[in-house]
Short mmCIF file of C-alpha atoms in Angstrom, two decimals:
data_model
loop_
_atom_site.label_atom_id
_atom_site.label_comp_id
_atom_site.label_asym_id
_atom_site.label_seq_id
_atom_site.Cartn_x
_atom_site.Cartn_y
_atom_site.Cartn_z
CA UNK R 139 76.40 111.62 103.80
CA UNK R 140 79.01 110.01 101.19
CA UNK R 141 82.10 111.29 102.55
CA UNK R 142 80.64 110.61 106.14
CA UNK R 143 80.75 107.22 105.09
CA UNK R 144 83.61 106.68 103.20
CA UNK R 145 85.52 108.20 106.99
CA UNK R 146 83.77 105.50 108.87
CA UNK R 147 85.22 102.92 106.28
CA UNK R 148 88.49 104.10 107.07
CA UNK R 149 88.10 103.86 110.89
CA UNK R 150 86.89 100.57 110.62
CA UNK R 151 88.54 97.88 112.58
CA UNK R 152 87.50 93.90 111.53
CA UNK R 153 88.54 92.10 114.43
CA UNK R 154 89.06 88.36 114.36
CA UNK R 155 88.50 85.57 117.31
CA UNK R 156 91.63 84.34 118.59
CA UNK R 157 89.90 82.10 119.93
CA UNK R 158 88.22 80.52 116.57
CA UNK R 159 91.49 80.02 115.47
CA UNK R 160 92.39 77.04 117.53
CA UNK R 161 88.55 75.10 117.68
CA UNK R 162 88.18 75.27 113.66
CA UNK R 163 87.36 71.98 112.57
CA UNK R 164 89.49 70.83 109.55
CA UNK R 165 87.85 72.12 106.23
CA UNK R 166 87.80 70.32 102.95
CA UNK R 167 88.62 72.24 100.01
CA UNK R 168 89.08 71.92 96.27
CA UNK R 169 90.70 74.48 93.92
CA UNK R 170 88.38 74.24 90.25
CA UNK R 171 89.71 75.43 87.36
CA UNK R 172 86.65 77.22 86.42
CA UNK R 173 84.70 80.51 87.71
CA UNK R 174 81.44 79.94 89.26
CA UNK R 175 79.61 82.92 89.46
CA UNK R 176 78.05 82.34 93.07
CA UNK R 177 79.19 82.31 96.55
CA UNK R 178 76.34 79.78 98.14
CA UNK R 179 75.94 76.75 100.02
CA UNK R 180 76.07 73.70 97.53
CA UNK R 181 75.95 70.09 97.85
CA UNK R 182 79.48 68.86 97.21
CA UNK R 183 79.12 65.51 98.95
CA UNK R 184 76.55 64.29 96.74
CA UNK R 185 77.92 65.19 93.32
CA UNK R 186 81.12 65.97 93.30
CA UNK R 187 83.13 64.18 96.10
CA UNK R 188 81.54 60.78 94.89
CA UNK R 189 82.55 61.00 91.50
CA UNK R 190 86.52 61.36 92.78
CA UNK R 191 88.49 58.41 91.14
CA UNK R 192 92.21 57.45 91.51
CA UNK R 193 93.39 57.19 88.14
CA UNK R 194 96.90 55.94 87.03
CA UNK R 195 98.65 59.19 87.62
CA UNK R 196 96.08 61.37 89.68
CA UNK R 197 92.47 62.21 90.99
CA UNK R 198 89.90 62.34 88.29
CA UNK R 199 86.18 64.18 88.34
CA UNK R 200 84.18 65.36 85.81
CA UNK R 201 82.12 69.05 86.44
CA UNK R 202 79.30 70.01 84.40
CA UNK R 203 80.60 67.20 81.76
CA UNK R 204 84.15 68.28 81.66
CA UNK R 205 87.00 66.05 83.13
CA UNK R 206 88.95 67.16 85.47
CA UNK R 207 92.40 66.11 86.56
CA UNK R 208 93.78 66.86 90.16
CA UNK R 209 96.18 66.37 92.82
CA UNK R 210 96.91 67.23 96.60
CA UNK R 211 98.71 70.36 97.58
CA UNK R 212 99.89 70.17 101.11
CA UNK R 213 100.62 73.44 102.49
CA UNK R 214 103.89 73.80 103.97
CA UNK R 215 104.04 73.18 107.58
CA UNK R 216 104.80 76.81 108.68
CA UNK R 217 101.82 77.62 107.21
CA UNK R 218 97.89 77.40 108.47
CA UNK R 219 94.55 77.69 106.14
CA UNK R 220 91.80 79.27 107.83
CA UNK R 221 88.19 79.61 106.17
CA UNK R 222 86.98 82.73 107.63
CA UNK R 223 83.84 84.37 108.08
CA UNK R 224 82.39 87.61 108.48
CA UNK R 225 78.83 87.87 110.40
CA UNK R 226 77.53 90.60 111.75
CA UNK R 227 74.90 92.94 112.43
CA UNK R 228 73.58 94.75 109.00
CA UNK R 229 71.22 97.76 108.63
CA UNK R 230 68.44 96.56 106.50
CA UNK R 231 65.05 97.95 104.97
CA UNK R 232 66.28 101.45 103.96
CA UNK R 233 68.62 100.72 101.29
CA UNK R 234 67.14 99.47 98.71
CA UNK R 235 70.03 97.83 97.10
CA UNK R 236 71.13 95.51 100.62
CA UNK R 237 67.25 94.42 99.81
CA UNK R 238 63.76 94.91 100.68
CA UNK R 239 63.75 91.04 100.49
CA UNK R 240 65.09 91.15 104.18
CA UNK R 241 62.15 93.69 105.18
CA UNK R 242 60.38 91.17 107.33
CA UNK R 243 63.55 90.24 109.20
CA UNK R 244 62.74 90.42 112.89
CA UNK R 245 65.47 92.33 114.73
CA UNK R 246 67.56 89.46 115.91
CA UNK R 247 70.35 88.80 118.69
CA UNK R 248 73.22 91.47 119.35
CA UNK R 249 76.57 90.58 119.30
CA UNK R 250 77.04 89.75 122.90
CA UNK R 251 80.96 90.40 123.42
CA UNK R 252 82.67 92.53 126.77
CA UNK R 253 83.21 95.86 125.50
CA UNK R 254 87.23 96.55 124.78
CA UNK R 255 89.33 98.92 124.10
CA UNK R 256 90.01 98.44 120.62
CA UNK R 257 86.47 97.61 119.71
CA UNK R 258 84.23 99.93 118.61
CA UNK R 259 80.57 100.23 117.83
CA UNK R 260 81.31 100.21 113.98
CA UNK R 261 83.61 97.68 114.04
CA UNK R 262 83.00 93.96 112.29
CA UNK R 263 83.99 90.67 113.20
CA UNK R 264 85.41 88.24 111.63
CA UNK R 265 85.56 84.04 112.89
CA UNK R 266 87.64 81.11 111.84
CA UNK R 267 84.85 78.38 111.02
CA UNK R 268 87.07 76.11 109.60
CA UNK R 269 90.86 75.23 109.06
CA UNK R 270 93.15 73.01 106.42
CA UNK R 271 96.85 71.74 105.55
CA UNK R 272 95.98 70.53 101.95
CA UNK R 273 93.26 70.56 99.45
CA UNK R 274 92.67 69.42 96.16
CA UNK R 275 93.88 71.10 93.21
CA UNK R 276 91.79 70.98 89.91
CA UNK R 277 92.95 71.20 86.44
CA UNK R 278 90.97 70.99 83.18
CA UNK R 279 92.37 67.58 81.30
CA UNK R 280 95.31 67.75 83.13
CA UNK R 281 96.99 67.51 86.82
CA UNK R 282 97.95 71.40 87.08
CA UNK R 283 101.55 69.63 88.40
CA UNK R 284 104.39 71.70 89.74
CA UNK R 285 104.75 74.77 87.75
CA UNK R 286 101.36 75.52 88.79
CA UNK R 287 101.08 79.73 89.66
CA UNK R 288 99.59 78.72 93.40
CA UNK R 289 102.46 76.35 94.44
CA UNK R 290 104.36 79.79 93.51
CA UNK R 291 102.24 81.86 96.09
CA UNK R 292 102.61 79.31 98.79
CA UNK R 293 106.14 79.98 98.88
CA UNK R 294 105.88 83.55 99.22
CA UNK R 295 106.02 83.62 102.95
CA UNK R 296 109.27 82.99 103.17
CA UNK R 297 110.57 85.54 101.03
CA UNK R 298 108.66 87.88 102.64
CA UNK R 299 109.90 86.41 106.32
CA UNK R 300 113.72 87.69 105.02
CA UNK R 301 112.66 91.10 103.57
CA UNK R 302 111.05 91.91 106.68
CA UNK R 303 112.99 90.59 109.32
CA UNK R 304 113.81 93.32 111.46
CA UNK R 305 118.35 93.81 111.69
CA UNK R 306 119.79 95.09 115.00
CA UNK R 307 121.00 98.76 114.74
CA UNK R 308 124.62 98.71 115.10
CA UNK P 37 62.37 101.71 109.05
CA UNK P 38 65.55 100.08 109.59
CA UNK P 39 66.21 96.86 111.38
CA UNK P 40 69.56 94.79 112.56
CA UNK P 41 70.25 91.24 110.98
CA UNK P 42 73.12 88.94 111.68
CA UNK P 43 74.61 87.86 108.54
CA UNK P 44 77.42 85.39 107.20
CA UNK P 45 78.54 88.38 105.10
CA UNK P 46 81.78 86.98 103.73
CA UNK P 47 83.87 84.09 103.34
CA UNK P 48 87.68 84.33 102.84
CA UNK P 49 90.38 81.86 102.88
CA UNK P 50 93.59 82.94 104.85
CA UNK P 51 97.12 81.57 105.62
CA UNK P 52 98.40 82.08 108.63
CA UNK P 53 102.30 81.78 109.96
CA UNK P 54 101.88 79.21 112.62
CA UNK P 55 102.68 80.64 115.35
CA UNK P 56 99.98 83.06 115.24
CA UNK P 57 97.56 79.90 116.25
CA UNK P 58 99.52 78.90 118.93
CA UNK P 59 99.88 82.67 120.15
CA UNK P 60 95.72 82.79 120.26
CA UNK P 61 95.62 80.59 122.93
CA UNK P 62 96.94 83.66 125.18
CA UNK P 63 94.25 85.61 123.37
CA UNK P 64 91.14 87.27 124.37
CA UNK P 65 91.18 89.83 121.32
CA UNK P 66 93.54 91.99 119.68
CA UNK P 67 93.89 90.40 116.48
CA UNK P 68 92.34 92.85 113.90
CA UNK P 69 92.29 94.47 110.41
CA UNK P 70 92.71 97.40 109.19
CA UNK P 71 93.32 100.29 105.88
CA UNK P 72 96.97 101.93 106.50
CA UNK P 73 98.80 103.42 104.24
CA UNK P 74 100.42 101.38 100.90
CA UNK P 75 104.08 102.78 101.68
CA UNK P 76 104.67 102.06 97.98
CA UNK P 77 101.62 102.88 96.04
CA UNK P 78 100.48 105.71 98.61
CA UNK P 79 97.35 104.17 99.16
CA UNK P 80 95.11 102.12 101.45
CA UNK P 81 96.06 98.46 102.11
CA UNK P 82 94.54 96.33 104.80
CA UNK P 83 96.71 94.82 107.06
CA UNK P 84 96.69 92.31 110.26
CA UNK P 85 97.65 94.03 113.68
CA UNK P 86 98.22 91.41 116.34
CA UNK P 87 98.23 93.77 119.47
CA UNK P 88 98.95 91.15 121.62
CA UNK P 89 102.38 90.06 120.55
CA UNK P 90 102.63 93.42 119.06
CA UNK P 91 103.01 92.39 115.66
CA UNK P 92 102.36 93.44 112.02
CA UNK P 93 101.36 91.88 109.04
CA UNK P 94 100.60 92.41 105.18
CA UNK P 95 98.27 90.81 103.32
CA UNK P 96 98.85 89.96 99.71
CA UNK P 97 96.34 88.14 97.97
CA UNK P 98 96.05 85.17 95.42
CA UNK P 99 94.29 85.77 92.59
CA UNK P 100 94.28 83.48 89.16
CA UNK P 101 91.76 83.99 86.37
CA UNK P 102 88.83 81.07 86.05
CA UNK P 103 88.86 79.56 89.41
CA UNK P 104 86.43 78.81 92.58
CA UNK P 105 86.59 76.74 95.43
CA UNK P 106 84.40 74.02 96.80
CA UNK P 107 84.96 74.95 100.67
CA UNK P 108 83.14 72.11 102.51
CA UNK P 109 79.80 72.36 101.05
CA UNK P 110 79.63 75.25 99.77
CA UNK P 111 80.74 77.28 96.79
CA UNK P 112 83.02 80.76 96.58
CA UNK P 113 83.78 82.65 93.58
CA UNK P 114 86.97 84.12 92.37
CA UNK P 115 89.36 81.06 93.74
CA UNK P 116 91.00 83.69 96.11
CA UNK P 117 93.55 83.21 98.70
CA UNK P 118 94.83 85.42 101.44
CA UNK P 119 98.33 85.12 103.01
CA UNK P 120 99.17 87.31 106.17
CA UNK P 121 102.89 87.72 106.70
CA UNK P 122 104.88 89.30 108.95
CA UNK P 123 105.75 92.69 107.77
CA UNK P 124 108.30 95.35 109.32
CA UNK P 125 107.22 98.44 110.33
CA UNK P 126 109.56 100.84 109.52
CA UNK P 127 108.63 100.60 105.82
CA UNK P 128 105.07 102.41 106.90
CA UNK P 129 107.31 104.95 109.43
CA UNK P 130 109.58 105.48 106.89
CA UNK P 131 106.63 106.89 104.66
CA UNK P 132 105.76 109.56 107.28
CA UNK P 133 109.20 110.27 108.36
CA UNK P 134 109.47 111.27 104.76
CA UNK P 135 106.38 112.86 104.38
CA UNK P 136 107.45 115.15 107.33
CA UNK P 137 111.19 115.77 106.46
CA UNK P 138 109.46 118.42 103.80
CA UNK P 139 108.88 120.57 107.08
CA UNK P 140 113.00 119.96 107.67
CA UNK P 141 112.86 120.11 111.45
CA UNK P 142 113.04 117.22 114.49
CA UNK P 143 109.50 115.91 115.57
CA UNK P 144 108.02 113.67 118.15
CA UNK P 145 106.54 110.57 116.49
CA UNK P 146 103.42 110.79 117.47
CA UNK P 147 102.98 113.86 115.75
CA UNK P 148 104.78 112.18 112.52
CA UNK P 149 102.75 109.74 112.31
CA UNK P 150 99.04 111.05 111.42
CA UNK P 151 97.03 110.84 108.87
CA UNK P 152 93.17 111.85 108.14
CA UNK P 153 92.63 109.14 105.87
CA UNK P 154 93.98 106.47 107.77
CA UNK P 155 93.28 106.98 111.67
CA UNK P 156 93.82 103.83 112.44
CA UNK P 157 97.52 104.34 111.78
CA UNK P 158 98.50 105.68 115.80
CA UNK P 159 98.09 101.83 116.08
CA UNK P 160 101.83 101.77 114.28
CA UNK P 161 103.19 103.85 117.59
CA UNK P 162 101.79 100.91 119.61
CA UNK P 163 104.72 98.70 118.29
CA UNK P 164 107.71 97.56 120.29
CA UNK P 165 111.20 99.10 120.07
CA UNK P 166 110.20 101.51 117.94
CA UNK P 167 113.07 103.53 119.06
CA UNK P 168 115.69 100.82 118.04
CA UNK P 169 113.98 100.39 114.36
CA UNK P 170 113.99 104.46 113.83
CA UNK P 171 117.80 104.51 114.60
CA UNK P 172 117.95 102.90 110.83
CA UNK P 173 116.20 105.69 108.80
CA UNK P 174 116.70 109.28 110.86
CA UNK P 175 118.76 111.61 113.17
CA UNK P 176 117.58 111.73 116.37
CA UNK P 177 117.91 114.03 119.69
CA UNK P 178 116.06 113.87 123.16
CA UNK P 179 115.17 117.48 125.01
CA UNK P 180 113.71 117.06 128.30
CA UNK P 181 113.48 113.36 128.04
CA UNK P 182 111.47 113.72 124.85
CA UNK P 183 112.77 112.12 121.69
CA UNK P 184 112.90 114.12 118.59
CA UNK P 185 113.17 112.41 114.66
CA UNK P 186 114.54 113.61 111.60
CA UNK P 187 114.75 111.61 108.24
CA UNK P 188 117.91 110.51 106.89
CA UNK P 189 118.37 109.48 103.46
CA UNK P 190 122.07 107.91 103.86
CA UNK P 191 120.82 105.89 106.61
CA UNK P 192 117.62 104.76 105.31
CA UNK P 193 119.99 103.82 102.05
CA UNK P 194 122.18 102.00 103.84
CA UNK P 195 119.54 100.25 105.78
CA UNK P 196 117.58 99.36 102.75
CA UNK P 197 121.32 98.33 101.51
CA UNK P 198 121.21 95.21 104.21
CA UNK P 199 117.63 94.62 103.40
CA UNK P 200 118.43 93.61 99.66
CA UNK P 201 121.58 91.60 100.95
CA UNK P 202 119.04 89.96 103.64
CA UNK P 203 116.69 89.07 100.70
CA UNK P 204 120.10 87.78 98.45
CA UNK P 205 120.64 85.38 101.20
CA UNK P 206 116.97 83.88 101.17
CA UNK P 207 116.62 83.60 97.68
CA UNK P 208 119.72 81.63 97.64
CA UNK P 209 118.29 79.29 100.27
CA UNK P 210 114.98 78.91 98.98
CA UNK P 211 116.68 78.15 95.52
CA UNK P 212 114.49 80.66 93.40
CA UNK P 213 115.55 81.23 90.23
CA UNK P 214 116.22 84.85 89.73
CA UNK P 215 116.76 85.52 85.93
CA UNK P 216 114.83 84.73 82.80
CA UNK P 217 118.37 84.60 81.00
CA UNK P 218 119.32 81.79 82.58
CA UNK P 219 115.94 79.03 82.03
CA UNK P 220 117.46 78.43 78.17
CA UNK P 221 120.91 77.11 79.60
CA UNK P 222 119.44 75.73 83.09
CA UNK P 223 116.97 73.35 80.78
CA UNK P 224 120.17 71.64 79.14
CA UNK P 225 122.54 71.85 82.43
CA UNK P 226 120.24 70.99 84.55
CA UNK P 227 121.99 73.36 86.92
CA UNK P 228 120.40 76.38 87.35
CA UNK P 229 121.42 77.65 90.81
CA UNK P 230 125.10 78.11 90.14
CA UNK P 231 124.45 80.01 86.50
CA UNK P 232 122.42 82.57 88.48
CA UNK P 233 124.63 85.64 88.44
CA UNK P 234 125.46 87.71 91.79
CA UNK P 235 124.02 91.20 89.92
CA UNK P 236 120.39 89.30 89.13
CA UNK P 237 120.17 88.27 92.55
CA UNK P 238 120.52 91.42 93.66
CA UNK P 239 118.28 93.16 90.98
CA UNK P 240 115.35 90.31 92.14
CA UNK P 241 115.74 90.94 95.84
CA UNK P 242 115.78 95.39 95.02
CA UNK P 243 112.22 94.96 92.86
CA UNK P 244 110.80 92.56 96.06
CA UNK P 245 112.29 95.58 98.75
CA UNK P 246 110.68 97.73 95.89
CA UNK P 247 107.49 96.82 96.47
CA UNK P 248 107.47 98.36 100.26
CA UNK P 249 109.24 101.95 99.49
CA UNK P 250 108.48 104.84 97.29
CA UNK P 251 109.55 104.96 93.68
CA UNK P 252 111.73 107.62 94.50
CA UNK P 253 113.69 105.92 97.18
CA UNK P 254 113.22 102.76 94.65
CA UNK P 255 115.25 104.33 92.11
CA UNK P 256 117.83 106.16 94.73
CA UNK P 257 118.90 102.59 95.80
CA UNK P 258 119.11 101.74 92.58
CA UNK P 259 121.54 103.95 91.93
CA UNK P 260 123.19 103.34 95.14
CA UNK P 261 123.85 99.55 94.39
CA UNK P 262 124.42 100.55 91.26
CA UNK P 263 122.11 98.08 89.25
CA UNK P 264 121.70 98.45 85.63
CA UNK P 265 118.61 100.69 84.02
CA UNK P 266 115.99 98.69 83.36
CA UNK P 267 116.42 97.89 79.05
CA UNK P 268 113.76 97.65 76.46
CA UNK P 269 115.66 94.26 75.17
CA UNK P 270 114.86 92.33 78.32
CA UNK P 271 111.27 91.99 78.44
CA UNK P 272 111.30 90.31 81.53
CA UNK P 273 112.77 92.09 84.09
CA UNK P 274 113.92 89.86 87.22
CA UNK P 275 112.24 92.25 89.26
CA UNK P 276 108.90 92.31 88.01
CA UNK P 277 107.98 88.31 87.88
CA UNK P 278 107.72 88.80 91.59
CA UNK P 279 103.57 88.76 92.32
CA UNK P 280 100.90 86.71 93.57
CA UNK P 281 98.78 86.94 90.78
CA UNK P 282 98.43 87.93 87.18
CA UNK P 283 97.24 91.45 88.41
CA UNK P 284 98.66 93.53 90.68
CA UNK P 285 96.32 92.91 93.02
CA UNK P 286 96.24 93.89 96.75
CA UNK P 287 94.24 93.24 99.48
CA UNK P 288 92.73 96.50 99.02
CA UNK P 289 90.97 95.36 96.48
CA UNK P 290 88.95 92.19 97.79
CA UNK P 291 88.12 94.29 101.16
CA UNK P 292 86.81 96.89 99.89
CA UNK P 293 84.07 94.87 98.61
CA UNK P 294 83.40 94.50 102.67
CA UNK P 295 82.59 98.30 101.90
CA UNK P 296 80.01 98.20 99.29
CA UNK P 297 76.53 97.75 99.48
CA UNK P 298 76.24 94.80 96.87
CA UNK P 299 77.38 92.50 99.00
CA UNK P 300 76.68 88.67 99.06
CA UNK P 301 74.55 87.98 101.29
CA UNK P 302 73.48 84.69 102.84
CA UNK P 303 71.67 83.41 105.60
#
């Protein structure tokens, strides 16, 4: 049964909508200096994005009682942020662990897409549901400023553009 | 009994090159993901076919302890971020090709590249000009119209050769600075682009190509551009300050999560 599944992860193919990536509405995002332990809908408009204050030498917040200092990244132009989901069809009620909370779900719609080629009944999908050039990076006292590790990462695609660029054979 | 649900089951940020959203207007599908073969590590990676424009990408992944994001409204965890570049395929041939040099004999591709634990790797054969890209790294004859492969280690040296010059030339450009040594004296000069020496350059751009071939083959090229052994007094190499995050992490990691049954979910 293990191994069974363990081949099935392997085969797996997670497909993503071309087409989401050209309707996603622009996202708003903000980088906190801080781990919270959830991933769950939470109302940023009412605390947090009406507490934002231009002060003399960057955006100021305060979260959970602690100031924050920020500032915008822009991400370079050759670049495009997607927020991306996964939904799709999961197997509930006999694993105990994906939750007997879910027992009572009715069996809802299929995923109604033309069968192709290089989908398969155990694939997943994946959707853009929302896309960004900047967002808001948050440091604890201070603006996180240039030296910042994710300014770094934003200019790894270009270094990775010249070690794979393909060279003609001679 | 069981029963179906459809569920947000993840969220993920991702950067994108450009062109790939102006490419998905010509789309219906063909854009996926999926575990191939780590040519360096020897392990599964997840990586971004686009079968449309017949393209392949790596994903490297973002990762810096204590953060989260506020993504409209709505809160992730772990303050990840995924970037999908364009990556060239020969480094994932090249890992078969040597895998099946130990048989020492010409073979088809398509019976090079296979592998049980990654099926989804005959995707690699769909790739254009495949024959052009194999003329770097192996010998090659054609019997009845049939082309026939063999591994070669001075071409795939000398290959991997123009690769690190390649990756000279861009770190130039892009004005990274290649060598601890050098921050003391830059801070004072103010100059630190012209006291970057040739030989740290090159080290930097050998641990980046590093990342995408074997240790073996690593350490033959190495030798081949004759770069200094690694020394206990330096303890920053050049060629390991080049990562995302402050653990080697790979994509790998974050997807297998997709995997496991303690997943997040959300309605």
């Amino acid at each position: 049964m293990e191994s069974s599944e363990e081949a099935a992860v392997e085969k797996c193919r997670i497909h993503l909508r071309p087409g989401t990536l050209r309707d996603a509405p622009p996202a708003t995002l903000h980088l906190l200096p801080c781990e919270v332990l959830v991933n769950r809908p939470t109302p940023v408009q009412c605390f947090f994005t009406p507490a934002i204050r231009q002060g003399p030498d960057g955006l100021e917040v305060s979260f959970r009682g602690r100031r924050l200092r920020g500032e915008e990244v822009v991400v370079p132009p050759s670049l495009v942020g997607y927020v991306m989901e996964e939904k799709g069809e999961v197997l509930v009620g006999k694993d105990p662990s994906v939750g007997s909370s879910n027992d009572d779900e009715p069996e809802q719609q299929e995923l109604v897409e033309p069968p192709e080629a290089l989908e398969r009944d155990f694939d997943r999908f994946f959707g853009a549901t929302g896309s960004f050039s900047r967002f808001t990076l948050w440091g604890l006292e201070t603006i996180p400023g240039p030296d910042a590790r994710v300014r770094g990462a934003l200019a790894w695609p270009r270094l990775a553009a010249a070690v794979s660029r393909r060279m003609s054979p001679h | 009994q069981q029963s179906k649900c459809l569920l947000i089951l993840q969220t993920h940020l991702f950067f994108f090159p450009e062109h790939l959203k102006d490419a998905s207007k010509k789309m219906k599908s063909g854009l996926m993901f999926v575990k191939l073969i780590n040519p360096c590590s020897g392990e599964g990676t997840i990586y971004l076919f686009n079968m449309c424009l017949r393209q392949l990408f790596e994903i490297k992944v973002f990762k810096e302890k204590h953060h989260s994001w506020f993504i409209n409204q709505s809160v992730q965890s772990g303050g990840l971020l995924h970037f999908a570049t364009p990556i060239d395929p020969l480094f994932l041939l090249l890992y078969y090709l040597r895998k099946a040099d130990k048989e020492g004999k010409f073979q088809p591709l398509d019976q090079v590249v296979v592998d049980d634990m990654f099926p989804n790797c005959i995707l690699l054969l769909k790739l254009p000009e495949l024959d052009k890209l194999l003329q770097h790294v192996t010998e090659e004859k054609e019997i009845d119209k049939k082309k026939y492969y063999k591994y070669s280690k001075e071409k795939t040296i000398k290959w991997l050769e123009k690769k690190v010059n390649q990756t000279v030339a861009a770190l130039k450009t892009n004005n990274v600075n290649v060598s601890a040594r050098v921050q003391a004296t830059a801070f004072f000069s103010g100059d630190q682009v012209s006291s970057d020496k040739e030989e740290d350059y090159i080290c930097y751009a050998h641990g980046l190509i590093s990342d995408y071939i074997p240790k073996e083959l690593s350490d033959d090229l190495s030798k081949y551009l004759k770069l200094p052994e690694p020394s206990a007094s330096l303890p920053n190499p050049p060629s390991k300050k080049v990562k995302l995050s402050d653990e080697p992490v790979e994509a790998k990691e974050d997807y297998t999560k997709f995997n496991r049954k303690d997943w997040k979910i959300e309605k």
